[in-house]
Amino acid sequence: MNETSVDRDKLSRAAETIFKSTYVMALTGAGMSVESGIPPFRGPGGLWTKHGEPPMDGYQRFLADPKKSWEERLNPRGPMVELRESLRKAVPNPGHHALVDLEKMGILKALITQNVDNLHKAAGSSNVLEIHGNFTLLRCLDCNARYQNDEVPLETLPPRCPQCGGIIKSDGVAFGEPIPRDVLSGCQNETLKCDCMLVIGTSATVYPAAAFPQHLMRQGHPVIEVNLYESEITPMCRISLKGPSGVIMPELVKILREKS
Ligand SMILES: [Zn+2]
C-alpha cells in the first residue's frame, strides 16, 4: 500500500483526537504480528489450519499432568516448533517502532497486547501489558513470578519456582487458563485512566481484551481503529483507519510531531 491510499483527512482527525487526549492507550493484536512475518493461527497458511487446533482445555491438561505437558513442549518435533521458530526470527516492524515513538513523546501511556511475540518490548516500549503472556518467559502458577526461558533449570519436570516452589509453566496463556491476575488488574487500572484508545490489528472481540475499548465507548471516549479490514467494532469506533499498522502508525507519528 502506498502513502496516497491512506485517507489523509481521517489521519489528521485521528491525530487531532490523540493530541487533545490526556491518557492515550493502545490495544494491539495479531495483525501487528502478521506484519512482522508471524503466521496467523487461523485462515489460509494459519498454523492451526495446518496442524489442527490445539485442545480447548490446554490449561486443564497442563494441570492434570504438568510433567507430560513439559515433555511435549520440549519435544523438538512437536507441533509448536514452527510457531516458536517464526517467533524467534520475527523483528519489530514500523508499527511497533511508531508506538515506541508515541511513548517517548509522552503521548502513549500504556499498551495492552494480545500478542505473545515480545515484539513491543523488543522495539523498546516500556509500559506493556501482555494479556496472553510472552513466549520468551516462564511463569510460576502460584506467585506469578516471571523468568526467562533459560533461567529455570529443566532437569526435573515440571520445573519449580526458585522463589516459592510452585509449578512453572510457559507464560503464554493456554486455552482455559485465566489471564494472570497481575496483568489483568494492570489493564483494568490503566483503562480507568484512559480517555483515548487505539485499537490496532485486532477486531477486539475476544474477552477480556474486548472489554477495554467497550469501557471507553460507554464513557463516550474516542476509540480509534487501525486495521487492514473492517471489523466488528468498526461501526462503534470514532475513527477507523484502514491499512497496515506499519504504514498508518508512522504517518500518525509524523503528524503528531508537527503538532507538538
Ligand atoms: Zn513462585
XYZ file of C-alpha atoms and ligand atoms in Angstrom:
261
model
C 0.000 0.000 0.000
C 1.412 3.413 -0.902
C 1.098 6.594 1.036
C -1.523 8.192 -1.193
C -4.030 5.455 -0.422
C -4.050 6.393 3.280
C -7.054 8.630 3.968
C -5.361 11.958 4.859
C -8.496 13.518 6.292
C -9.142 10.625 8.646
C -5.449 10.569 9.623
C -5.440 14.208 10.634
C -8.713 13.806 12.534
C -7.149 10.864 14.386
C -4.034 12.914 15.170
C -6.200 15.787 16.407
C -8.175 13.422 18.666
C -4.978 11.893 20.082
C -3.449 15.339 20.567
C -6.450 16.543 22.615
C -6.453 13.468 24.880
C -4.551 13.196 28.138
C -4.194 9.435 28.656
C -3.824 7.563 25.360
C -3.522 3.774 25.331
C -3.143 1.156 22.625
C -4.627 -2.323 22.391
C -2.831 -4.459 19.812
C -3.420 -7.852 18.269
C -2.407 -10.428 15.670
C -2.479 -8.004 12.722
C 0.710 -6.401 14.026
C 2.440 -9.788 14.355
C 1.441 -10.813 10.832
C 3.137 -7.655 9.513
C 6.314 -8.955 11.165
C 6.036 -12.262 9.304
C 4.483 -14.340 12.076
C 1.853 -16.658 10.595
C -1.708 -16.217 11.880
C -3.397 -19.067 13.741
C -6.493 -19.367 11.574
C -7.189 -18.835 7.866
C -5.043 -19.717 4.818
C -1.492 -20.654 5.863
C -2.559 -20.471 9.504
C -0.706 -22.658 11.992
C -3.862 -24.268 13.286
C -5.184 -24.712 9.745
C -2.055 -26.779 9.031
C -1.523 -28.537 12.347
C -5.041 -28.680 13.771
C -6.490 -26.576 16.579
C -4.838 -27.013 19.962
C -7.024 -28.568 22.674
C -9.521 -26.098 24.107
C -8.734 -27.449 27.585
C -4.957 -26.968 27.335
C -4.699 -25.478 30.811
C -6.657 -28.287 32.450
C -4.438 -30.803 30.623
C -1.365 -28.997 31.920
C -2.646 -29.069 35.490
C -3.610 -32.746 35.204
C -0.103 -33.753 34.062
C 2.443 -30.910 34.064
C 5.351 -33.316 33.509
C 3.814 -34.666 30.290
C 2.980 -31.135 29.071
C 6.591 -30.116 29.652
C 7.885 -33.165 27.776
C 5.624 -32.264 24.836
C 6.828 -28.663 24.948
C 10.470 -29.720 24.902
C 9.970 -32.249 22.079
C 11.843 -30.747 19.098
C 9.431 -32.401 16.648
C 6.281 -31.128 18.392
C 3.651 -29.055 16.517
C 4.566 -25.809 18.283
C 8.094 -25.789 16.857
C 7.049 -23.916 13.698
C 5.387 -21.208 15.783
C 8.329 -20.849 18.162
C 10.753 -20.701 15.204
C 8.779 -17.931 13.476
C 8.524 -16.057 16.803
C 12.269 -16.301 17.353
C 13.020 -14.937 13.864
C 10.488 -12.090 13.914
C 11.607 -8.477 14.346
C 9.538 -5.379 15.162
C 8.005 -3.559 12.180
C 7.464 0.218 11.703
C 4.134 -0.060 13.555
C 5.897 -1.306 16.701
C 8.519 1.444 16.387
C 5.814 4.110 15.974
C 4.276 3.025 19.294
C 7.691 3.410 20.944
C 7.907 6.932 19.451
C 4.450 7.804 20.822
C 5.502 6.630 24.291
C 8.736 8.643 24.149
C 6.760 11.716 23.029
C 4.753 11.351 26.249
C 1.531 10.646 24.350
C 1.089 6.886 24.756
C 0.823 5.961 28.428
C 0.218 2.199 28.262
C -0.023 -0.612 25.774
C -2.093 -3.782 26.121
C -1.177 -6.515 23.676
C -2.798 -9.851 22.906
C 0.410 -10.902 21.117
C 2.898 -13.250 22.753
C 5.754 -12.391 20.363
C 7.670 -9.979 22.647
C 7.960 -7.518 19.722
C 6.649 -4.460 21.600
C 9.295 -4.913 24.277
C 11.945 -5.777 21.675
C 11.123 -2.495 19.889
C 11.544 -0.575 23.163
C 8.043 0.046 24.532
C 8.216 0.045 28.329
C 4.684 0.018 29.766
C 3.487 -3.170 28.049
C 0.754 -5.426 29.461
C 0.924 -8.820 27.745
C -2.540 -10.154 28.341
C -1.828 -13.542 26.738
C 1.707 -13.786 28.094
C 5.112 -13.686 26.414
C 6.657 -16.656 24.625
C 10.154 -15.785 25.880
C 9.061 -16.133 29.509
C 8.061 -18.773 32.029
C 5.646 -18.085 34.884
C 5.071 -19.536 38.341
C 1.433 -20.587 38.692
C 1.497 -19.781 42.425
C 3.284 -16.434 42.796
C 3.200 -15.167 39.135
C 6.984 -14.571 39.117
C 8.279 -14.431 35.526
C 11.559 -15.998 34.435
C 13.494 -16.015 31.173
C 13.336 -19.368 29.359
C 16.909 -20.211 30.348
C 16.667 -19.020 33.969
C 14.934 -22.105 35.325
C 16.679 -25.499 35.399
C 14.779 -28.199 33.498
C 16.496 -31.310 34.895
C 13.359 -32.231 36.828
C 9.984 -31.747 35.158
C 7.893 -29.823 35.835
C 10.386 -27.152 36.924
C 9.721 -25.473 40.259
C 9.717 -21.783 41.133
C 13.068 -20.756 42.685
C 11.168 -18.287 44.901
C 8.168 -20.251 46.181
C 8.422 -23.827 44.890
C 5.259 -23.507 42.772
C 4.893 -25.244 39.408
C 6.400 -23.350 36.478
C 4.513 -23.102 33.174
C 5.197 -21.201 29.965
C 3.964 -17.594 30.351
C 1.799 -17.908 27.220
C -1.815 -18.186 28.377
C -3.256 -21.570 27.342
C -6.858 -22.230 26.358
C -8.911 -22.447 29.514
C -6.287 -20.598 31.552
C -7.298 -17.426 33.408
C -5.430 -14.237 32.489
C -2.725 -13.781 35.166
C -4.268 -11.525 37.804
C -1.351 -9.058 37.930
C -1.660 -8.344 34.191
C -5.447 -8.195 34.260
C -5.576 -5.717 37.138
C -2.869 -3.637 35.411
C -5.028 -3.477 32.279
C -8.107 -2.516 34.278
C -6.288 0.224 36.198
C -4.845 1.734 33.011
C -8.190 1.564 31.198
C -9.891 3.500 34.016
C -7.434 6.380 33.420
C -7.645 6.206 29.636
C -9.507 8.786 27.544
C -8.489 7.649 24.052
C -7.697 4.131 22.869
C -6.002 2.998 19.691
C -7.116 -0.487 18.686
C -4.515 -1.842 16.269
C -4.576 -5.062 14.261
C -7.345 -6.674 16.256
C -11.090 -6.936 15.959
C -11.133 -6.803 19.776
C -13.869 -9.402 20.053
C -12.101 -11.798 22.421
C -12.612 -11.186 26.142
C -11.213 -9.798 28.318
C -9.441 -7.596 25.711
C -12.799 -6.643 24.185
C -13.918 -5.124 27.476
C -11.316 -2.335 27.389
C -12.430 -0.454 24.230
C -16.046 -1.129 25.237
C -15.406 0.647 28.522
C -14.078 3.687 26.614
C -17.109 3.697 24.321
C -19.510 3.593 27.273
C -17.714 6.595 28.768
C -18.086 8.463 25.476
C -14.310 8.469 24.932
C -12.869 8.039 21.437
C -11.671 4.661 20.162
C -9.520 4.813 17.027
C -9.197 1.649 14.989
C -6.198 0.789 12.791
C -6.846 -2.381 10.828
C -6.422 -3.868 7.365
C -10.031 -4.946 7.387
C -13.401 -3.809 8.628
C -14.037 -5.479 11.949
C -16.906 -5.997 14.345
C -16.007 -2.823 16.217
C -15.546 -0.586 13.130
C -19.079 0.868 13.374
C -18.523 1.751 17.050
C -15.162 3.478 16.564
C -14.879 7.271 16.414
C -12.356 6.922 13.564
C -11.395 3.829 11.604
C -8.113 3.905 9.687
C -7.876 1.155 7.106
C -4.418 -0.118 6.228
C -1.314 -1.811 7.625
C -0.278 -0.524 11.045
C 3.283 -0.325 9.686
C 2.109 2.429 7.317
C -0.639 4.146 9.319
C 1.155 4.423 12.675
C 4.354 6.115 11.370
C 2.119 8.574 9.456
C 0.249 9.400 12.660
C 3.541 9.936 14.496
C 4.701 12.293 11.745
C 1.570 14.443 12.024
C 1.752 14.465 15.839
C 5.410 15.533 15.766
C 4.470 18.507 13.608
C 1.766 19.469 16.093
C 3.908 19.304 19.220
Zn 6.579 -18.848 42.646
